[in-house]
mmCIF file of C-alpha atoms in Angstrom:
data_model
loop_
_atom_site.group_PDB
_atom_site.id
_atom_site.type_symbol
_atom_site.label_atom_id
_atom_site.label_comp_id
_atom_site.label_asym_id
_atom_site.label_seq_id
_atom_site.Cartn_x
_atom_site.Cartn_y
_atom_site.Cartn_z
ATOM 1 C CA MET A 1 -58.749 44.582 90.670
ATOM 2 C CA VAL A 2 -60.976 44.442 93.760
ATOM 3 C CA ALA A 3 -60.331 42.700 97.108
ATOM 4 C CA MET A 4 -63.462 41.350 98.788
ATOM 5 C CA GLY A 5 -64.471 39.607 102.003
ATOM 6 C CA GLY A 6 -63.134 39.470 105.551
ATOM 7 C CA SER A 7 -60.447 37.432 107.231
ATOM 8 C CA GLY A 8 -60.241 33.917 105.841
ATOM 9 C CA HIS A 9 -62.639 34.773 103.012
ATOM 10 C CA ALA A 10 -60.722 37.391 101.053
ATOM 11 C CA GLN A 11 -60.567 37.052 97.318
ATOM 12 C CA THR A 12 -59.287 39.006 94.356
ATOM 13 C CA VAL A 13 -61.417 39.882 91.361
ATOM 14 C CA GLU A 14 -59.648 40.815 88.106
ATOM 15 C CA THR A 15 -61.511 42.360 85.174
ATOM 16 C CA LYS A 16 -58.844 42.835 82.491
ATOM 17 C CA GLY A 17 -60.963 41.960 79.474
ATOM 18 C CA GLY A 18 -62.654 39.086 81.305
ATOM 19 C CA LEU A 19 -63.596 37.997 84.800
ATOM 20 C CA LYS A 20 -61.260 36.111 87.130
ATOM 21 C CA VAL A 21 -61.745 35.390 90.824
ATOM 22 C CA THR A 22 -58.804 34.159 92.945
ATOM 23 C CA SER A 23 -58.729 33.299 96.636
ATOM 24 C CA ALA A 24 -56.399 35.341 98.852
ATOM 25 C CA ASP A 25 -54.090 32.382 99.367
ATOM 26 C CA GLY A 26 -53.967 31.656 95.615
ATOM 27 C CA GLN A 27 -55.208 28.088 96.076
ATOM 28 C CA TYR A 28 -58.496 28.533 94.216
ATOM 29 C CA SER A 29 -59.461 30.403 91.055
ATOM 30 C CA GLY A 30 -62.169 30.602 88.439
ATOM 31 C CA GLN A 31 -62.012 32.500 85.164
ATOM 32 C CA LEU A 32 -64.865 33.179 82.744
ATOM 33 C CA GLY A 33 -64.160 33.674 79.051
ATOM 34 C CA GLY A 34 -65.907 33.488 75.727
ATOM 35 C CA ARG A 35 -65.803 34.218 72.019
ATOM 36 C CA ILE A 36 -68.125 35.328 69.231
ATOM 37 C CA HIS A 37 -67.054 34.773 65.609
ATOM 38 C CA PHE A 38 -69.456 36.372 63.114
ATOM 39 C CA ASP A 39 -68.697 35.303 59.509
ATOM 40 C CA THR A 40 -69.797 36.110 55.960
ATOM 41 C CA ASN A 41 -69.208 34.317 52.642
ATOM 42 C CA PHE A 42 -69.654 36.185 49.343
ATOM 43 C CA PHE A 43 -68.971 33.976 46.304
ATOM 44 C CA THR A 44 -67.353 35.649 43.315
ATOM 45 C CA ASP A 45 -66.907 32.465 41.210
ATOM 46 C CA ASP A 46 -69.381 29.582 41.426
ATOM 47 C CA ASP A 47 -70.089 28.911 37.726
ATOM 48 C CA ASP A 48 -68.881 25.289 38.017
ATOM 49 C CA VAL A 49 -71.427 24.463 40.731
ATOM 50 C CA VAL A 50 -74.872 23.411 39.546
ATOM 51 C CA GLY A 51 -77.374 25.954 40.833
ATOM 52 C CA GLY A 52 -74.620 28.215 42.151
ATOM 53 C CA LEU A 53 -73.679 28.830 45.775
ATOM 54 C CA LYS A 54 -75.516 30.818 48.396
ATOM 55 C CA ASN A 55 -73.886 33.836 49.988
ATOM 56 C CA ASP A 56 -74.194 33.515 53.737
ATOM 57 C CA VAL A 57 -74.067 35.434 57.018
ATOM 58 C CA PHE A 58 -73.728 33.217 60.084
ATOM 59 C CA MET A 59 -72.268 32.630 63.539
ATOM 60 C CA ARG A 60 -69.164 30.482 63.186
ATOM 61 C CA ARG A 61 -68.574 30.196 66.942
ATOM 62 C CA ALA A 62 -70.323 31.342 70.122
ATOM 63 C CA ARG A 63 -68.544 29.901 73.157
ATOM 64 C CA LEU A 64 -68.386 30.257 76.894
ATOM 65 C CA THR A 65 -65.343 28.983 78.780
ATOM 66 C CA MET A 66 -64.784 28.405 82.496
ATOM 67 C CA GLN A 67 -61.364 27.414 83.765
ATOM 68 C CA GLY A 68 -59.332 27.599 86.922
ATOM 69 C CA HIS A 69 -57.759 25.528 89.670
ATOM 70 C CA ALA A 70 -58.366 24.117 93.134
ATOM 71 C CA GLY A 71 -55.064 23.409 94.834
ATOM 72 C CA ARG A 72 -53.053 21.161 92.512
ATOM 73 C CA TRP A 73 -56.088 20.407 90.348
ATOM 74 C CA THR A 74 -57.043 22.354 87.228
ATOM 75 C CA TYR A 75 -60.134 22.260 85.057
ATOM 76 C CA LYS A 76 -61.615 23.612 81.855
ATOM 77 C CA PHE A 77 -65.225 23.677 80.691
ATOM 78 C CA GLU A 78 -65.946 25.012 77.200
ATOM 79 C CA ASN A 79 -69.157 24.834 75.200
ATOM 80 C CA ASP A 80 -69.963 26.157 71.713
ATOM 81 C CA PHE A 81 -73.620 27.188 71.450
ATOM 82 C CA VAL A 82 -73.523 27.165 67.645
ATOM 83 C CA ALA A 83 -73.516 23.354 67.835
ATOM 84 C CA SER A 84 -76.411 21.384 69.310
ATOM 85 C CA ASP A 85 -76.556 18.955 72.246
ATOM 86 C CA ARG A 86 -73.165 17.520 73.303
ATOM 87 C CA ALA A 87 -71.705 18.361 69.885
ATOM 88 C CA GLY A 88 -71.058 21.779 71.432
ATOM 89 C CA PHE A 89 -68.586 20.371 73.960
ATOM 90 C CA ARG A 90 -65.052 21.525 73.203
ATOM 91 C CA GLU A 91 -62.357 21.206 75.871
ATOM 92 C CA MET A 92 -63.804 19.481 78.962
ATOM 93 C CA TRP A 93 -61.154 18.132 81.299
ATOM 94 C CA ILE A 94 -59.750 17.794 84.825
ATOM 95 C CA GLY A 95 -55.984 18.115 85.213
ATOM 96 C CA THR A 96 -53.075 18.028 87.621
ATOM 97 C CA GLU A 97 -49.272 17.886 87.588
ATOM 98 C CA VAL A 98 -47.549 14.491 87.690
ATOM 99 C CA ALA A 99 -43.738 14.167 87.730
ATOM 100 C CA GLY A 100 -43.348 17.632 86.216
ATOM 101 C CA ALA A 101 -45.841 16.993 83.385
ATOM 102 C CA ASN A 102 -49.293 18.481 82.876
ATOM 103 C CA LEU A 103 -51.823 15.625 82.912
ATOM 104 C CA ARG A 104 -55.430 16.112 81.742
ATOM 105 C CA LEU A 105 -58.294 13.599 81.673
ATOM 106 C CA GLY A 106 -61.376 14.330 79.579
ATOM 107 C CA GLN A 107 -61.947 15.783 76.114
ATOM 108 C CA ALA A 108 -59.140 17.787 74.475
ATOM 109 C CA LYS A 109 -57.107 18.081 71.284
ATOM 110 C CA PRO A 110 -54.447 15.459 70.567
ATOM 111 C CA TYR A 111 -51.022 16.941 69.779
ATOM 112 C CA ARG A 112 -51.368 16.873 65.984
ATOM 113 C CA GLY A 113 -49.315 19.834 64.903
ATOM 114 C CA MET A 114 -48.853 23.544 65.321
ATOM 115 C CA GLU A 115 -51.950 24.955 63.610
ATOM 116 C CA ASP A 116 -54.430 22.469 65.077
ATOM 117 C CA LEU A 117 -53.253 23.410 68.590
ATOM 118 C CA THR A 118 -53.515 27.157 67.899
ATOM 119 C CA SER A 119 -56.634 28.736 69.391
ATOM 120 C CA SER A 120 -59.384 29.690 66.942
ATOM 121 C CA ASN A 121 -59.027 33.206 68.385
ATOM 122 C CA GLU A 122 -55.437 33.331 67.107
ATOM 123 C CA VAL A 123 -55.304 31.307 63.874
ATOM 124 C CA LEU A 124 -53.966 33.356 60.976
ATOM 125 C CA PHE A 125 -56.830 32.494 58.598
ATOM 126 C CA MET A 126 -60.522 31.958 59.277
ATOM 127 C CA GLU A 127 -60.257 28.216 58.573
ATOM 128 C CA ARG A 128 -57.372 25.934 59.457
ATOM 129 C CA PRO A 129 -55.356 24.319 56.626
ATOM 130 C CA TYR A 130 -55.819 20.743 55.363
ATOM 131 C CA ALA A 131 -52.930 19.289 57.395
ATOM 132 C CA THR A 132 -55.194 19.595 60.457
ATOM 133 C CA SER A 133 -58.675 18.510 61.553
ATOM 134 C CA SER A 134 -59.983 20.654 58.674
ATOM 135 C CA GLY A 135 -58.746 17.977 56.271
ATOM 136 C CA ILE A 136 -56.509 15.049 57.053
ATOM 137 C CA PHE A 137 -58.029 14.516 60.557
ATOM 138 C CA ASP A 138 -61.607 15.322 59.541
ATOM 139 C CA GLY A 139 -64.009 15.096 62.485
ATOM 140 C CA ARG A 140 -61.234 14.266 64.973
ATOM 141 C CA GLN A 141 -60.206 17.604 66.438
ATOM 142 C CA TYR A 142 -61.408 16.701 69.937
ATOM 143 C CA GLN A 143 -61.043 13.226 71.444
ATOM 144 C CA THR A 144 -61.751 11.731 74.880
ATOM 145 C CA GLY A 145 -58.871 10.255 76.872
ATOM 146 C CA ALA A 146 -55.631 11.125 78.686
ATOM 147 C CA PHE A 147 -53.319 13.963 77.626
ATOM 148 C CA ALA A 148 -49.869 14.861 78.984
ATOM 149 C CA ASP A 149 -47.375 17.564 77.995
ATOM 150 C CA GLY A 150 -44.378 19.482 79.267
ATOM 151 C CA THR A 151 -41.166 21.339 78.431
ATOM 152 C CA ALA A 152 -37.492 20.941 79.286
ATOM 153 C CA GLY A 153 -34.823 23.345 78.151
ATOM 154 C CA LYS A 154 -35.526 24.177 74.508
ATOM 155 C CA VAL A 155 -37.700 21.094 73.917
ATOM 156 C CA GLY A 156 -41.445 20.650 74.333
ATOM 157 C CA TRP A 157 -43.531 17.495 74.052
ATOM 158 C CA GLY A 158 -47.057 16.119 74.257
ATOM 159 C CA SER A 159 -48.583 12.639 74.220
ATOM 160 C CA ALA A 160 -52.164 11.331 74.222
ATOM 161 C CA LEU A 161 -54.086 8.067 74.530
ATOM 162 C CA TYR A 162 -57.735 8.413 73.563
ATOM 163 C CA SER A 163 -60.960 6.830 72.426
ATOM 164 C CA LEU A 164 -61.998 7.526 68.830
ATOM 165 C CA LYS A 165 -65.073 9.433 69.919
ATOM 166 C CA SER A 166 -66.032 12.909 70.989
ATOM 167 C CA ALA A 167 -68.674 13.730 73.586
ATOM 168 C CA ASP A 168 -71.643 13.582 71.184
ATOM 169 C CA GLN A 169 -70.710 10.280 69.486
ATOM 170 C CA PRO A 170 -71.744 6.744 70.501
ATOM 171 C CA ALA A 171 -69.377 4.464 72.405
ATOM 172 C CA ASN A 172 -66.968 2.365 70.329
ATOM 173 C CA ASP A 173 -63.913 0.197 70.843
ATOM 174 C CA GLY A 174 -61.640 2.286 68.650
ATOM 175 C CA PHE A 175 -58.589 3.951 70.175
ATOM 176 C CA GLY A 176 -55.686 6.151 69.175
ATOM 177 C CA VAL A 177 -52.236 7.177 70.372
ATOM 178 C CA ASN A 178 -50.410 10.366 69.530
ATOM 179 C CA ALA A 179 -47.113 12.095 70.300
ATOM 180 C CA ARG A 180 -45.537 15.420 69.378
ATOM 181 C CA GLY A 181 -42.118 16.864 70.033
ATOM 182 C CA TYR A 182 -40.720 20.280 69.118
ATOM 183 C CA TYR A 183 -37.476 22.182 69.424
ATOM 184 C CA ALA A 184 -37.143 25.969 69.705
ATOM 185 C CA PRO A 185 -33.423 26.811 69.322
ATOM 186 C CA ILE A 186 -34.086 30.580 69.310
ATOM 187 C CA VAL A 187 -36.725 32.365 71.377
ATOM 188 C CA SER A 188 -36.363 36.086 72.160
ATOM 189 C CA ASP A 189 -38.503 39.200 72.284
ATOM 190 C CA THR A 190 -38.178 39.642 68.504
ATOM 191 C CA THR A 191 -37.246 36.218 67.097
ATOM 192 C CA ALA A 192 -38.495 32.630 67.320
ATOM 193 C CA VAL A 193 -37.481 29.491 65.424
ATOM 194 C CA HIS A 194 -39.600 26.344 65.798
ATOM 195 C CA LEU A 195 -39.193 22.767 64.472
ATOM 196 C CA GLY A 196 -41.498 19.883 65.307
ATOM 197 C CA LEU A 197 -42.614 16.321 64.542
ATOM 198 C CA SER A 198 -45.810 14.480 65.403
ATOM 199 C CA TYR A 199 -47.263 11.015 64.872
ATOM 200 C CA SER A 200 -50.781 9.661 65.337
ATOM 201 C CA LEU A 201 -52.031 6.083 65.053
ATOM 202 C CA ASP A 202 -55.804 5.592 65.084
ATOM 203 C CA ASN A 203 -57.273 2.088 65.222
ATOM 204 C CA PRO A 204 -61.013 2.138 64.475
ATOM 205 C CA ASP A 205 -62.970 -0.881 65.672
ATOM 206 C CA PHE A 206 -66.639 -0.088 65.310
ATOM 207 C CA ASP A 207 -69.607 -0.550 62.966
ATOM 208 C CA ASN A 208 -71.095 2.940 63.067
ATOM 209 C CA ALA A 209 -70.505 4.434 59.619
ATOM 210 C CA ALA A 210 -70.843 7.962 61.006
ATOM 211 C CA ASN A 211 -67.648 7.416 62.975
ATOM 212 C CA ASN A 212 -65.381 6.476 60.086
ATOM 213 C CA VAL A 213 -61.770 7.594 60.244
ATOM 214 C CA ARG A 214 -61.413 9.672 57.111
ATOM 215 C CA ALA A 215 -59.672 12.540 55.326
ATOM 216 C CA ARG A 216 -62.071 15.081 53.851
ATOM 217 C CA ALA A 217 -61.544 18.655 52.668
ATOM 218 C CA ARG A 218 -63.711 21.757 52.510
ATOM 219 C CA ALA A 219 -63.120 24.142 49.607
ATOM 220 C CA ILE A 220 -64.010 27.532 51.103
ATOM 221 C CA GLY A 221 -65.399 28.666 54.426
ATOM 222 C CA ARG A 222 -67.564 26.690 56.793
ATOM 223 C CA ALA A 223 -70.888 26.902 54.944
ATOM 224 C CA ASP A 224 -69.693 26.893 51.330
ATOM 225 C CA GLY A 225 -72.173 24.385 49.890
ATOM 226 C CA VAL A 226 -69.534 22.716 47.697
ATOM 227 C CA THR A 227 -69.413 18.912 47.879
ATOM 228 C CA ARG A 228 -66.600 17.934 50.258
ATOM 229 C CA PRO A 229 -64.519 15.214 48.580
ATOM 230 C CA THR A 230 -63.651 12.269 50.829
ATOM 231 C CA LEU A 231 -60.045 11.379 49.993
ATOM 232 C CA ALA A 232 -59.737 8.247 52.154
ATOM 233 C CA THR A 233 -61.665 6.332 54.794
ATOM 234 C CA VAL A 234 -61.314 3.222 56.976
ATOM 235 C CA GLY A 235 -63.505 1.699 59.652
ATOM 236 C CA GLN A 236 -66.997 0.172 59.825
ATOM 237 C CA GLY A 237 -65.580 -2.923 61.564
ATOM 238 C CA VAL A 238 -63.317 -3.798 58.630
ATOM 239 C CA SER A 239 -60.470 -6.101 59.678
ATOM 240 C CA GLY A 240 -57.069 -4.440 60.054
ATOM 241 C CA SER A 241 -58.369 -0.872 59.815
ATOM 242 C CA ARG A 242 -55.851 1.719 60.994
ATOM 243 C CA ASN A 243 -54.659 5.193 60.106
ATOM 244 C CA GLY A 244 -51.121 6.402 60.772
ATOM 245 C CA THR A 245 -50.122 10.035 60.216
ATOM 246 C CA LEU A 246 -46.640 11.545 60.350
ATOM 247 C CA GLY A 247 -46.408 15.329 60.507
ATOM 248 C CA PHE A 248 -43.573 17.852 60.217
ATOM 249 C CA GLU A 249 -43.813 21.515 61.232
ATOM 250 C CA ALA A 250 -41.532 24.549 61.027
ATOM 251 C CA ALA A 251 -42.020 28.212 61.836
ATOM 252 C CA LEU A 252 -40.050 31.455 61.933
ATOM 253 C CA GLN A 253 -40.891 34.801 63.498
ATOM 254 C CA ARG A 254 -38.590 37.756 62.994
ATOM 255 C CA GLY A 255 -39.973 41.069 64.154
ATOM 256 C CA SER A 256 -43.158 41.865 62.236
ATOM 257 C CA PHE A 257 -42.720 38.924 59.842
ATOM 258 C CA SER A 258 -43.718 35.320 60.515
ATOM 259 C CA ALA A 259 -43.941 32.188 58.384
ATOM 260 C CA GLN A 260 -45.235 28.711 59.162
ATOM 261 C CA THR A 261 -45.482 25.414 57.293
ATOM 262 C CA GLU A 262 -46.632 21.856 57.961
ATOM 263 C CA TYR A 263 -46.541 18.654 55.928
ATOM 264 C CA ALA A 264 -48.480 15.524 56.874
ATOM 265 C CA ARG A 265 -48.669 12.073 55.247
ATOM 266 C CA SER A 266 -51.550 9.888 56.359
ATOM 267 C CA THR A 267 -51.788 6.207 55.436
ATOM 268 C CA PHE A 268 -55.210 4.522 55.581
ATOM 269 C CA GLU A 269 -54.923 0.718 55.855
ATOM 270 C CA GLN A 270 -57.308 -2.231 55.986
ATOM 271 C CA ASP A 271 -56.784 -5.912 55.268
ATOM 272 C CA THR A 272 -59.342 -6.104 52.449
ATOM 273 C CA ALA A 273 -58.168 -3.179 50.288
ATOM 274 C CA PRO A 274 -54.969 -1.465 49.106
ATOM 275 C CA ASP A 275 -53.441 1.207 51.322
ATOM 276 C CA VAL A 276 -54.382 4.815 50.557
ATOM 277 C CA ASP A 277 -51.886 7.652 51.149
ATOM 278 C CA VAL A 278 -53.087 11.228 51.589
ATOM 279 C CA ASP A 279 -50.638 14.149 51.639
ATOM 280 C CA ALA A 280 -51.376 17.614 52.994
ATOM 281 C CA PHE A 281 -49.138 20.670 52.916
ATOM 282 C CA TYR A 282 -49.453 24.393 53.527
ATOM 283 C CA LEU A 283 -47.222 27.448 53.674
ATOM 284 C CA GLN A 284 -48.470 30.676 55.197
ATOM 285 C CA ALA A 285 -46.846 33.994 56.041
ATOM 286 C CA SER A 286 -47.828 37.333 57.518
ATOM 287 C CA MET A 287 -46.388 40.799 57.969
ATOM 288 C CA PHE A 288 -47.563 43.564 60.286
ATOM 289 C CA MET A 289 -47.693 47.009 58.725
ATOM 290 C CA GLY A 290 -46.404 48.677 61.896
ATOM 291 C CA THR A 291 -44.542 47.483 64.957
ATOM 292 C CA GLY A 292 -46.898 44.615 65.833
ATOM 293 C CA GLN A 293 -45.556 41.078 65.971
ATOM 294 C CA LYS A 294 -46.661 37.549 66.777
ATOM 295 C CA ARG A 295 -45.877 36.078 70.201
ATOM 296 C CA TYR A 296 -44.402 32.596 70.446
ATOM 297 C CA ASP A 297 -45.870 30.433 73.220
ATOM 298 C CA PHE A 298 -43.118 27.938 74.020
ATOM 299 C CA GLY A 299 -45.318 26.037 76.486
ATOM 300 C CA LYS A 300 -47.666 25.014 73.651
ATOM 301 C CA GLY A 301 -45.334 25.419 70.670
ATOM 302 C CA VAL A 302 -47.681 27.801 68.807
ATOM 303 C CA PHE A 303 -47.937 31.440 67.754
ATOM 304 C CA LYS A 304 -50.287 33.805 69.554
ATOM 305 C CA ALA A 305 -51.822 37.158 68.621
ATOM 306 C CA PRO A 306 -49.830 40.375 69.154
ATOM 307 C CA GLY A 307 -49.706 41.521 72.745
ATOM 308 C CA SER A 308 -49.923 45.281 72.231
ATOM 309 C CA GLY A 309 -52.998 47.412 72.867
ATOM 310 C CA GLY A 310 -54.359 47.285 69.328
ATOM 311 C CA GLY A 311 -54.419 49.210 66.070
ATOM 312 C CA GLU A 312 -52.181 46.758 64.149
ATOM 313 C CA THR A 313 -52.934 45.544 60.628
ATOM 314 C CA GLU A 314 -51.493 42.203 59.492
ATOM 315 C CA LEU A 315 -51.177 41.218 55.815
ATOM 316 C CA LYS A 316 -51.311 37.472 55.102
ATOM 317 C CA VAL A 317 -51.020 34.855 52.353
ATOM 318 C CA ARG A 318 -51.387 31.045 52.258
ATOM 319 C CA TYR A 319 -51.063 28.169 49.813
ATOM 320 C CA ASP A 320 -52.779 24.962 50.936
ATOM 321 C CA ARG A 321 -53.314 21.537 49.340
ATOM 322 C CA ILE A 322 -54.438 17.989 50.094
ATOM 323 C CA ASP A 323 -53.970 15.115 47.608
ATOM 324 C CA ASN A 324 -54.795 11.460 47.130
ATOM 325 C CA ASP A 325 -53.378 10.120 43.877
ATOM 326 C CA GLY A 326 -55.095 6.727 44.163
ATOM 327 C CA PRO A 327 -56.422 4.211 44.513
ATOM 328 C CA ALA A 328 -60.010 5.466 44.472
ATOM 329 C CA PRO A 329 -61.462 7.637 45.783
ATOM 330 C CA ASP A 330 -58.689 9.811 44.337
ATOM 331 C CA GLY A 331 -58.812 13.571 44.279
ATOM 332 C CA SER A 332 -57.348 16.802 45.558
ATOM 333 C CA VAL A 333 -58.231 20.257 46.809
ATOM 334 C CA ARG A 334 -55.874 23.186 46.271
ATOM 335 C CA GLN A 335 -56.444 26.587 47.788
ATOM 336 C CA TRP A 336 -54.891 30.042 47.669
ATOM 337 C CA ALA A 337 -55.841 32.767 50.136
ATOM 338 C CA VAL A 338 -54.770 36.373 50.683
ATOM 339 C CA GLY A 339 -56.105 39.012 53.030
ATOM 340 C CA PHE A 340 -55.546 40.983 56.190
ATOM 341 C CA ASN A 341 -56.366 40.979 59.909
ATOM 342 C CA HIS A 342 -56.938 44.149 61.900
ATOM 343 C CA TYR A 343 -56.621 44.086 65.686
ATOM 344 C CA PHE A 344 -58.767 46.849 67.162
ATOM 345 C CA ASN A 345 -57.689 45.956 70.709
ATOM 346 C CA HIS A 346 -56.976 42.869 72.852
ATOM 347 C CA ASN A 347 -60.527 41.616 72.387
ATOM 348 C CA VAL A 348 -61.689 42.570 68.891
ATOM 349 C CA ARG A 349 -60.275 41.428 65.532
ATOM 350 C CA ALA A 350 -61.532 41.745 61.959
ATOM 351 C CA MET A 351 -60.490 39.282 59.224
ATOM 352 C CA VAL A 352 -60.905 39.753 55.468
ATOM 353 C CA GLU A 353 -59.837 37.104 52.922
ATOM 354 C CA TYR A 354 -60.058 36.355 49.222
ATOM 355 C CA VAL A 355 -60.009 32.575 48.779
ATOM 356 C CA MET A 356 -59.725 30.538 45.550
ATOM 357 C CA ALA A 357 -60.021 26.735 45.422
ATOM 358 C CA GLU A 358 -59.753 23.960 42.817
ATOM 359 C CA ILE A 359 -61.384 20.560 43.420
ATOM 360 C CA GLU A 360 -60.331 17.493 41.410
ATOM 361 C CA PRO A 361 -61.383 15.271 39.721
ATOM 362 C CA SER A 362 -64.680 17.198 39.536
ATOM 363 C CA GLY A 363 -62.952 20.188 37.934
ATOM 364 C CA ILE A 364 -64.793 22.654 40.165
ATOM 365 C CA ASP A 365 -63.218 26.106 40.640
ATOM 366 C CA VAL A 366 -64.704 28.430 43.261
ATOM 367 C CA ALA A 367 -63.721 31.770 44.763
ATOM 368 C CA ALA A 368 -65.114 33.901 47.561
ATOM 369 C CA ILE A 369 -64.560 36.921 49.751
ATOM 370 C CA THR A 370 -64.915 35.867 53.395
ATOM 371 C CA THR A 371 -64.956 38.053 56.500
ATOM 372 C CA ARG A 372 -65.081 37.674 60.267
ATOM 373 C CA LEU A 373 -65.681 40.026 63.172
ATOM 374 C CA GLN A 374 -64.346 38.431 66.334
ATOM 375 C CA PHE A 375 -64.866 39.355 69.981
ATOM 376 C CA ALA A 376 -63.019 37.283 72.590
ATOM 377 C CA PHE A 377 -62.527 37.747 76.306
#
């Protein structure tokens, strides 16, 4: 920590793993952060895929983040350089406090469950489960609109009103509303219990086929090459198009052990076709080999990485599925994953996973060993 400048211009510079500058009176701050996620996919079973699958080495994420405050106003600017043009925009918002709630205007994540709101630096597995924007909310992780959240006692909440577009998509008249509430009856240094509900209602009203509201699932990794089955879709200006999703979440952390589950049912409706229901469910658990343990962030209602200096190894397992039993296009993806995470220090984490997936009705079975080396500051 270094103090700089003369009277009226003093500031504090902190360099604990990143760079943060704060004015002497605490009214202004700016913090620079970033992340590099370097991934590999090595396929051990691709016999069902015509031509096989290509093993790959690639950058999954490469982001820079700037955030801070000016008086009562806060801001966040985050760009992912792996994506091109405005598709790289992640969280981009201006915020303030209104009546005890945190209000943000710009692009952010709606409050669609525990795992979707967990930072990519702290998710248990390399890819999020199907009850999130990796499946049932495909292509809708970030939206543009108004976002508010807060806590009171043992209860936390969040609500959003947004356009059905992200920064790189064309303007449309679609809109969505979303709300999440959670209850944490036990939160201590060694134990956390979490229960939550969320609901989203998206009303597409546009003709651009690229902006359909849909549920779509990826079998393995981010560059797996396997056809991604689309389980449901509405939009393209079809009368009465809407998509409502109800989600339930529960989590437990007890010392070195933690477990988390979510279930979501999403109904895709339009006046000219039967409703389509898509269900997604996962159960995941982890155990640290030593004294490490997850940290529960009550303000966001999510788990965070261990807070110790490093050296911990975390064993993990997950079962994940997404299903549409009809009408067409019917199908499902089921996935099992096991592996471990090793935390070298606050900034560096390695992830190793063995992932198996079944895709129906195509009958494709695939398996792969996936790895990640992660640096975040």
